[in-house]
Coordinates of C-alpha atoms in Angstrom, one line a residue:
X1 CA 38.7 0.6 -69.2
X2 CA 42.3 -0.5 -69.6
X3 CA 43.5 3.1 -68.9
X4 CA 41.4 3.3 -65.7
X5 CA 38.8 5.6 -67.0
X6 CA 35.2 5.3 -65.9
X7 CA 33.1 3.8 -68.6
X8 CA 29.8 3.1 -66.7
X9 CA 28.6 2.5 -63.2
X10 CA 25.9 0.3 -61.5
X11 CA 24.0 1.0 -58.3
X12 CA 21.1 -0.3 -56.2
X13 CA 18.5 1.7 -54.3
X14 CA 16.5 0.4 -51.4
X15 CA 13.4 2.2 -50.2
X16 CA 13.9 2.6 -46.4
X17 CA 11.0 5.0 -45.8
X18 CA 8.9 2.3 -44.2
X19 CA 11.7 1.4 -41.8
X20 CA 12.3 5.1 -41.0
X21 CA 8.6 5.6 -40.2
X22 CA 8.7 2.5 -38.0
X23 CA 11.9 3.8 -36.2
X24 CA 10.2 7.2 -35.7
X25 CA 7.0 5.5 -34.3
X26 CA 9.1 3.3 -32.0
X27 CA 11.0 6.4 -30.7
X28 CA 7.7 8.3 -30.1
X29 CA 6.2 5.3 -28.3
X30 CA 9.4 5.0 -26.2
X31 CA 9.2 8.7 -25.3
X32 CA 5.5 8.3 -24.4
X33 CA 6.1 5.2 -22.3
X34 CA 8.9 7.0 -20.5
X35 CA 6.7 10.0 -19.8
X36 CA 3.9 7.8 -18.4
X37 CA 6.4 5.9 -16.3
X38 CA 7.6 9.2 -14.8
X39 CA 4.0 10.3 -14.2
X40 CA 3.3 7.0 -12.4
X41 CA 6.4 7.3 -10.3
X42 CA 5.5 10.8 -9.3
X43 CA 1.9 9.8 -8.5
X44 CA 3.2 6.7 -6.5
X45 CA 5.5 9.0 -4.5
X46 CA 2.9 11.7 -3.9
X47 CA 0.1 9.4 -2.5
X48 CA -0.2 10.1 1.2
X49 CA -1.5 6.6 2.0
X50 CA 0.9 3.7 2.1
X51 CA 1.0 1.8 -1.1
X52 CA 2.6 -1.6 -1.4
X53 CA 3.0 -3.7 -4.5
X54 CA 3.5 -7.4 -3.7
X55 CA 5.1 -10.0 -5.9
X56 CA 3.2 -13.3 -6.2
X57 CA 5.4 -14.9 -3.5
X58 CA 4.5 -12.1 -1.1
X59 CA 7.8 -10.3 -1.2
X60 CA 7.5 -6.5 -1.6
X61 CA 8.2 -5.5 -5.1
X62 CA 7.7 -1.7 -4.5
X63 CA 6.5 0.5 -1.7
X64 CA 6.1 4.3 -1.5
X65 CA 7.4 6.7 1.1
X66 CA 4.2 6.8 3.0
X67 CA 4.2 3.0 3.4
X68 CA 7.9 3.1 4.6
X69 CA 6.9 5.7 7.2
X70 CA 4.0 3.6 8.4
X71 CA 6.0 0.4 8.7
X72 CA 9.1 2.0 10.2
X73 CA 6.9 2.9 13.2
X74 CA 6.4 -0.8 14.0
X75 CA 9.4 -2.6 12.4
X76 CA 13.1 -2.5 12.1
X77 CA 15.0 -0.9 9.2
X78 CA 15.1 -3.1 6.1
X79 CA 11.5 -4.3 6.4
X80 CA 10.9 -4.2 2.7
X81 CA 13.8 -6.6 1.9
X82 CA 12.4 -9.3 4.2
X83 CA 10.5 -12.3 2.8
X84 CA 6.9 -12.7 3.7
X85 CA 7.6 -15.2 6.5
X86 CA 10.3 -13.0 8.1
X87 CA 7.9 -10.1 8.0
X88 CA 5.3 -12.0 10.1
X89 CA 7.9 -11.9 13.0
X90 CA 8.3 -8.1 12.9
X91 CA 4.9 -7.3 14.4
X92 CA 1.5 -8.6 15.5
X93 CA -1.7 -7.9 13.6
X94 CA -5.0 -7.5 15.4
X95 CA -8.5 -7.0 14.0
X96 CA -10.7 -4.1 14.9
X97 CA -12.0 -6.0 18.0
X98 CA -8.5 -6.5 19.3
X99 CA -8.2 -10.3 18.4
X100 CA -4.9 -11.5 17.0
X101 CA -5.0 -12.3 13.3
X102 CA -3.2 -15.4 12.0
X103 CA -0.9 -14.4 9.0
X104 CA -3.3 -15.9 6.5
X105 CA -5.9 -13.4 7.5
X106 CA -3.6 -10.4 7.1
X107 CA -4.6 -8.1 4.2
X108 CA -1.6 -8.9 2.0
X109 CA -2.1 -12.6 2.3
X110 CA -5.8 -12.2 1.5
X111 CA -5.1 -10.1 -1.6
X112 CA -2.6 -12.6 -2.9
X113 CA -5.2 -15.3 -2.3
X114 CA -7.5 -13.5 -4.8
X115 CA -9.6 -11.4 -2.5
X116 CA -10.6 -7.8 -3.4
X117 CA -10.6 -5.5 -0.3
X118 CA -12.7 -2.5 -1.3
X119 CA -15.9 -0.9 -0.1
X120 CA -17.4 -2.9 2.7
X121 CA -14.7 -5.5 2.4
X122 CA -12.0 -3.0 3.4
X123 CA -10.1 -4.5 6.4
X124 CA -9.4 -2.6 9.6
X125 CA -6.3 -3.8 11.4
X126 CA -3.9 -2.8 14.1
X127 CA -0.2 -3.4 13.6
X128 CA 1.7 -3.7 16.9
X129 CA 5.4 -3.7 16.7
X130 CA 7.8 -5.4 19.1
X131 CA 8.6 -1.8 20.3
X132 CA 5.0 -1.5 21.6
X133 CA 3.9 1.1 19.0
X134 CA 0.5 0.5 17.5
X135 CA -0.7 1.7 14.1
X136 CA -4.4 1.5 13.2
X137 CA -4.8 1.0 9.4
X138 CA -7.7 0.7 7.0
X139 CA -6.5 -1.5 4.2
X140 CA -7.9 -1.9 0.7
X141 CA -6.4 -3.6 -2.2
X142 CA -6.7 -6.1 -5.0
X143 CA -4.7 -8.9 -6.8
X144 CA -3.0 -8.2 -10.1
X145 CA -3.6 -10.8 -12.8
X146 CA -1.6 -11.8 -15.9
X147 CA -3.0 -12.5 -19.3
X148 CA -4.1 -16.0 -18.2
X149 CA -5.9 -14.5 -15.2
X150 CA -3.4 -16.1 -12.8
X151 CA -2.4 -13.9 -9.8
X152 CA 0.7 -12.0 -10.7
X153 CA 1.0 -10.0 -7.5
X154 CA -1.2 -7.6 -5.5
X155 CA -1.6 -4.0 -4.6
X156 CA -2.5 -2.8 -1.1
X157 CA -3.3 0.7 0.2
X158 CA -2.7 1.3 3.9
X159 CA -4.6 4.3 5.2
X160 CA -3.4 5.3 8.6
X161 CA -6.4 6.0 10.9
X162 CA -4.4 5.9 14.2
X163 CA -5.2 9.5 15.1
X164 CA -8.9 9.0 14.4
X165 CA -9.0 5.8 16.5
X166 CA -7.1 7.4 19.4
X167 CA -9.6 10.3 19.4
X168 CA -12.5 7.8 19.4
X169 CA -10.9 6.0 22.3
X170 CA -10.4 9.2 24.3
X171 CA -14.0 10.2 23.6
X172 CA -15.2 6.8 24.7
X173 CA -13.1 7.0 27.9
X174 CA -14.4 10.6 28.6
X175 CA -18.0 9.5 28.1
X176 CA -17.5 6.5 30.4
X177 CA -16.0 8.8 33.1
X178 CA -18.9 11.2 32.8
X179 CA -21.4 8.3 33.1
X180 CA -19.7 7.1 36.2
X181 CA -19.9 10.6 37.7
X182 CA -23.6 10.9 36.8
X183 CA -24.3 7.6 38.4
X184 CA -22.5 8.6 41.5
X185 CA -24.4 11.9 41.7
X186 CA -27.7 10.1 41.3
X187 CA -26.9 7.7 44.1
X188 CA -26.0 10.6 46.6
X189 CA -28.7 11.0 49.3
X190 CA -30.8 14.1 49.0
X191 CA -29.8 16.4 51.9
X192 CA -33.4 17.6 52.5
X193 CA -35.0 14.1 52.5
X194 CA -35.1 12.0 55.7
X195 CA -32.0 9.8 56.2
X196 CA -32.0 6.7 54.1
X197 CA -34.5 8.1 51.5
X198 CA -33.6 9.2 48.0

């Protein structure tokens, strides 16, 4: 009133319970997504095979520690920052029979072209660096697709089979040497038979 005393008052109330529930659900979803992301990061880091995630243009979007160890054997530091064309100059790739593979036949290129390398389609390759080091790898992988089914990248798993292949090679060489010795022994003349007879 004229004397400044409160005569009446007016107020408005807005029901925000729905917004609060939505905020709580969003926070819970964010916590869950964060926990899943941490789980995936831990899994990615713990995998003992090399794992590489390729962007659609062939650049490396992500790679785990095992992949870094594998590729550092045959390439210079900074391999993962290189574009796909620059990476082709870091090493040569051979198939299981020792034939040089053109880059378009390398596992990463094949995956980004839409091929799935699993089961019997897994690709065995040898990476030979400019330093002369060879790494034998069994590579599996698949393209990643977006909601329109277009290729949005690819995932490749590089399983290092170098020790196994080297053991196979040593075993093969040892067997070949034994066969040569056996053939030489068979061709020796029998001391008790007349000269020239076997």
